[in-house]
PDB file of C-alpha atoms in Angstrom:
ATOM      1  CA  MET U   1      -7.512   2.374  19.062  1.00 90.00           C
ATOM      2  CA  TYR U   2      -4.180   3.716  17.991  1.00 95.00           C
ATOM      3  CA  SER U   3      -3.047   6.809  16.175  1.00 96.00           C
ATOM      4  CA  SER U   4      -2.420   6.483  12.457  1.00 97.00           C
ATOM      5  CA  PHE U   5       1.153   7.662  13.047  1.00 97.00           C
ATOM      6  CA  ASP U   6       1.902   4.827  15.482  1.00 97.00           C
ATOM      7  CA  ILE U   7       0.467   2.192  13.145  1.00 97.00           C
ATOM      8  CA  ALA U   8       2.320   3.744  10.197  1.00 98.00           C
ATOM      9  CA  LYS U   9       5.652   3.545  12.030  1.00 98.00           C
ATOM     10  CA  ARG U  10       4.999  -0.107  12.911  1.00 97.00           C
ATOM     11  CA  ILE U  11       4.209  -0.914   9.269  1.00 98.00           C
ATOM     12  CA  ILE U  12       7.269   0.974   7.995  1.00 98.00           C
ATOM     13  CA  ASN U  13       9.579  -0.790  10.440  1.00 98.00           C
ATOM     14  CA  TRP U  14       8.119  -4.218   9.706  1.00 98.00           C
ATOM     15  CA  CYS U  15       8.593  -3.679   5.978  1.00 98.00           C
ATOM     16  CA  ASN U  16      12.154  -2.434   6.470  1.00 98.00           C
ATOM     17  CA  GLY U  17      12.911  -5.423   8.712  1.00 97.00           C
ATOM     18  CA  ASN U  18      11.609  -7.769   6.007  1.00 98.00           C
ATOM     19  CA  SER U  19      13.437  -6.074   3.102  1.00 98.00           C
ATOM     20  CA  ILE U  20      10.201  -4.811   1.538  1.00 98.00           C
ATOM     21  CA  PRO U  21      10.426  -1.290   0.101  1.00 97.00           C
ATOM     22  CA  ILE U  22       7.681   0.907   1.576  1.00 98.00           C
ATOM     23  CA  THR U  23       6.694   4.079  -0.256  1.00 98.00           C
ATOM     24  CA  ASN U  24       4.165   6.597   1.015  1.00 98.00           C
ATOM     25  CA  LEU U  25       1.547   5.319  -1.432  1.00 97.00           C
ATOM     26  CA  LYS U  26       2.088   1.708  -0.373  1.00 98.00           C
ATOM     27  CA  LEU U  27       1.964   2.770   3.285  1.00 98.00           C
ATOM     28  CA  GLN U  28      -1.477   4.302   2.721  1.00 98.00           C
ATOM     29  CA  LYS U  29      -2.817   1.078   1.240  1.00 98.00           C
ATOM     30  CA  LEU U  30      -1.302  -1.042   4.030  1.00 98.00           C
ATOM     31  CA  LEU U  31      -2.873   1.230   6.650  1.00 98.00           C
ATOM     32  CA  TYR U  32      -6.247   0.736   4.978  1.00 98.00           C
ATOM     33  CA  PHE U  33      -5.893  -3.041   4.812  1.00 98.00           C
ATOM     34  CA  ALA U  34      -4.680  -3.099   8.438  1.00 98.00           C
ATOM     35  CA  GLN U  35      -7.848  -1.249   9.474  1.00 98.00           C
ATOM     36  CA  GLY U  36     -10.094  -3.615   7.531  1.00 97.00           C
ATOM     37  CA  GLU U  37      -8.371  -6.849   8.533  1.00 97.00           C
ATOM     38  CA  PHE U  38      -8.274  -5.774  12.180  1.00 97.00           C
ATOM     39  CA  PHE U  39     -12.025  -5.287  12.166  1.00 96.00           C
ATOM     40  CA  LYS U  40     -12.529  -8.570  10.337  1.00 95.00           C
ATOM     41  CA  ASN U  41     -10.609 -10.496  12.997  1.00 94.00           C
ATOM     42  CA  GLN U  42     -11.067  -8.444  16.172  1.00 94.00           C
ATOM     43  CA  LYS U  43     -14.402  -6.675  15.540  1.00 94.00           C
ATOM     44  CA  ALA U  44     -12.753  -3.459  16.696  1.00 94.00           C
ATOM     45  CA  ARG U  45     -11.244  -0.330  15.198  1.00 96.00           C
ATOM     46  CA  LEU U  46      -7.436  -0.230  14.958  1.00 97.00           C
ATOM     47  CA  ILE U  47      -6.785   3.324  13.722  1.00 97.00           C
ATOM     48  CA  ASN U  48      -8.566   6.281  15.286  1.00 95.00           C
ATOM     49  CA  GLU U  49      -8.598   8.428  12.122  1.00 96.00           C
ATOM     50  CA  ASP U  50     -10.716   8.353   9.006  1.00 96.00           C
ATOM     51  CA  PHE U  51      -9.576   7.434   5.530  1.00 97.00           C
ATOM     52  CA  TYR U  52     -10.375   9.662   2.584  1.00 96.00           C
ATOM     53  CA  ALA U  53     -11.189   8.554  -0.954  1.00 95.00           C
ATOM     54  CA  GLY U  54      -8.055   9.870  -2.632  1.00 94.00           C
ATOM     55  CA  GLU U  55      -7.498   9.518  -6.358  1.00 93.00           C
ATOM     56  CA  LEU U  56      -5.158   6.536  -5.786  1.00 95.00           C
ATOM     57  CA  GLY U  57      -7.272   4.855  -3.130  1.00 95.00           C
ATOM     58  CA  PRO U  58      -7.823   5.242   0.614  1.00 97.00           C
ATOM     59  CA  VAL U  59      -5.528   7.744   2.308  1.00 97.00           C
ATOM     60  CA  ILE U  60      -5.033   9.326   5.730  1.00 97.00           C
ATOM     61  CA  PRO U  61      -3.965  12.866   4.759  1.00 96.00           C
ATOM     62  CA  ARG U  62      -1.963  13.637   7.931  1.00 96.00           C
ATOM     63  CA  VAL U  63       0.179  10.525   7.495  1.00 97.00           C
ATOM     64  CA  TYR U  64       0.533  11.132   3.771  1.00 97.00           C
ATOM     65  CA  SER U  65       1.738  14.694   4.451  1.00 97.00           C
ATOM     66  CA  LEU U  66       4.250  13.522   7.049  1.00 97.00           C
ATOM     67  CA  TYR U  67       5.940  11.142   4.605  1.00 98.00           C
ATOM     68  CA  ALA U  68       5.425  13.207   1.424  1.00 96.00           C
ATOM     69  CA  MET U  69       9.103  14.217   1.464  1.00 97.00           C
ATOM     70  CA  PHE U  70      10.005  10.644   0.481  1.00 96.00           C
ATOM     71  CA  SER U  71       7.886  10.901  -2.673  1.00 90.00           C
ATOM     72  CA  SER U  72       8.110   7.498  -4.386  1.00 92.00           C
ATOM     73  CA  THR U  73      11.277   6.375  -2.591  1.00 96.00           C
ATOM     74  CA  SER U  74      11.307   3.921   0.280  1.00 97.00           C
ATOM     75  CA  ILE U  75      10.668   5.343   3.749  1.00 98.00           C
ATOM     76  CA  PRO U  76      13.493   4.546   6.202  1.00 98.00           C
ATOM     77  CA  LYS U  77      13.088   2.960   9.615  1.00 97.00           C
ATOM     78  CA  GLN U  78      11.182   5.110  12.130  1.00 97.00           C
ATOM     79  CA  THR U  79      11.451   5.559  15.883  1.00 95.00           C
ATOM     80  CA  GLU U  80       8.456   3.962  17.555  1.00 90.00           C
ATOM     81  CA  SER U  81       7.079   5.227  20.852  1.00 85.00           C
ATOM     82  CA  GLU U  82       3.869   3.217  21.176  1.00 83.00           C
ATOM     83  CA  SER U  83       3.842  -0.231  22.743  1.00 87.00           C
ATOM     84  CA  PHE U  84       1.311  -2.558  21.262  1.00 94.00           C
ATOM     85  CA  THR U  85      -0.289  -5.582  22.822  1.00 94.00           C
ATOM     86  CA  GLU U  86       0.884  -8.923  21.465  1.00 94.00           C
ATOM     87  CA  GLU U  87      -2.567  -9.410  19.925  1.00 94.00           C
ATOM     88  CA  VAL U  88      -2.315  -6.124  17.993  1.00 96.00           C
ATOM     89  CA  LEU U  89       1.251  -6.858  16.870  1.00 96.00           C
ATOM     90  CA  ASN U  90       0.214 -10.306  15.651  1.00 96.00           C
ATOM     91  CA  GLN U  91      -2.760  -8.895  13.768  1.00 97.00           C
ATOM     92  CA  ILE U  92      -0.657  -6.210  12.073  1.00 97.00           C
ATOM     93  CA  GLU U  93       1.959  -8.804  11.128  1.00 97.00           C
ATOM     94  CA  GLU U  94      -0.713 -11.120   9.706  1.00 97.00           C
ATOM     95  CA  THR U  95      -2.029  -8.296   7.559  1.00 98.00           C
ATOM     96  CA  LEU U  96       1.450  -7.358   6.371  1.00 98.00           C
ATOM     97  CA  MET U  97       2.291 -10.957   5.526  1.00 98.00           C
ATOM     98  CA  LYS U  98      -0.861 -11.020   3.394  1.00 98.00           C
ATOM     99  CA  TYR U  99      -0.468  -7.644   1.635  1.00 98.00           C
ATOM    100  CA  ALA U 100       3.043  -6.148   1.970  1.00 98.00           C
ATOM    101  CA  ARG U 101       4.646  -8.201  -0.790  1.00 98.00           C
ATOM    102  CA  ILE U 102       1.960  -7.194  -3.283  1.00 98.00           C
ATOM    103  CA  SER U 103       3.103  -4.389  -5.589  1.00 97.00           C
ATOM    104  CA  THR U 104       1.955  -0.874  -4.787  1.00 97.00           C
ATOM    105  CA  TRP U 105      -0.036  -0.581  -7.999  1.00 97.00           C
ATOM    106  CA  ASP U 106      -1.744  -3.917  -7.414  1.00 98.00           C
ATOM    107  CA  LEU U 107      -2.724  -2.702  -3.922  1.00 98.00           C
ATOM    108  CA  VAL U 108      -4.146   0.456  -5.510  1.00 97.00           C
ATOM    109  CA  GLU U 109      -6.129  -1.708  -7.927  1.00 97.00           C
ATOM    110  CA  ILE U 110      -7.408  -3.960  -5.126  1.00 97.00           C
ATOM    111  CA  SER U 111      -8.560  -0.977  -3.045  1.00 97.00           C
ATOM    112  CA  HIS U 112     -10.224   0.585  -6.113  1.00 96.00           C
ATOM    113  CA  ASN U 113     -12.287  -2.558  -6.572  1.00 96.00           C
ATOM    114  CA  GLN U 114     -13.531  -2.611  -2.981  1.00 96.00           C
ATOM    115  CA  ASP U 115     -16.849  -0.994  -2.101  1.00 94.00           C
ATOM    116  CA  PRO U 116     -15.637   1.422   0.624  1.00 95.00           C
ATOM    117  CA  TRP U 117     -13.391   3.394  -1.747  1.00 95.00           C
ATOM    118  CA  LYS U 118     -15.322   2.717  -4.956  1.00 93.00           C
ATOM    119  CA  TYR U 119     -18.691   3.862  -3.615  1.00 91.00           C
ATOM    120  CA  THR U 120     -17.345   6.889  -1.718  1.00 93.00           C
ATOM    121  CA  HIS U 121     -15.227   8.053  -4.646  1.00 87.00           C
ATOM    122  CA  GLN U 122     -17.983   7.564  -7.246  1.00 83.00           C
ATOM    123  CA  VAL U 123     -20.743   9.195  -5.210  1.00 85.00           C
ATOM    124  CA  PHE U 124     -18.940  11.913  -3.255  1.00 87.00           C
ATOM    125  CA  GLY U 125     -15.780  12.468  -5.289  1.00 78.00           C
ATOM    126  CA  ASN U 126     -12.106  12.760  -4.566  1.00 79.00           C
ATOM    127  CA  LYS U 127     -11.131  13.464  -0.943  1.00 81.00           C
ATOM    128  CA  ALA U 128     -14.469  12.519   0.658  1.00 93.00           C
ATOM    129  CA  ILE U 129     -14.317  10.668   3.983  1.00 95.00           C
ATOM    130  CA  ILE U 130     -14.767   6.913   3.655  1.00 96.00           C
ATOM    131  CA  PRO U 131     -17.124   6.063   6.529  1.00 95.00           C
ATOM    132  CA  TYR U 132     -15.465   3.661   8.953  1.00 96.00           C
ATOM    133  CA  GLU U 133     -18.722   1.710   9.009  1.00 95.00           C
ATOM    134  CA  SER U 134     -18.362   0.943   5.311  1.00 96.00           C
ATOM    135  CA  ILE U 135     -14.846  -0.462   5.870  1.00 96.00           C
ATOM    136  CA  ALA U 136     -16.090  -2.533   8.817  1.00 95.00           C
ATOM    137  CA  GLU U 137     -19.097  -3.782   6.867  1.00 95.00           C
ATOM    138  CA  TYR U 138     -17.013  -4.660   3.816  1.00 96.00           C
ATOM    139  CA  PHE U 139     -14.247  -6.515   5.654  1.00 95.00           C
ATOM    140  CA  GLY U 140     -16.564  -7.979   8.293  1.00 91.00           C
ATOM    141  CA  GLY U 141     -19.199  -9.143   5.865  1.00 76.00           C
ATOM    142  CA  VAL U 142     -18.042  -9.648   2.305  1.00 54.00           C
ATOM    143  CA  ASN U 143     -14.574 -10.927   3.155  1.00 48.00           C
ATOM    144  CA  SER U 144     -15.219 -12.880   6.346  1.00 42.00           C
TER     145      SER U 144
END
């Protein structure tokens, strides 16, 4: 498992390297899809932190706070310190190729229609923890 900050930096840099603007909101959705797709393909957890059912979809508050200064503007390239295995890098890239070119608001809509966020938000309200197990079950079962 990796820290959310290390995965966030990898996503930001990949998007910058592929001329895809990456806002804080879009970053949150891409982190969520990276977690789900990683479980789907590797049957393991990628990010060691929980997502919360924010008003605009799944969010990791510590990462959101770190990049809040960019508001709705694109986040610039970041300095990475973590080295990832080739398998992890390939999996992250696969996920980004699938989701990064989708508009931010479409990603919000997609996450709102998925059971992990939808159920948690409806039952427990805004800012409740989305159980990792529900993400794993959703991506590993429904979408496999």
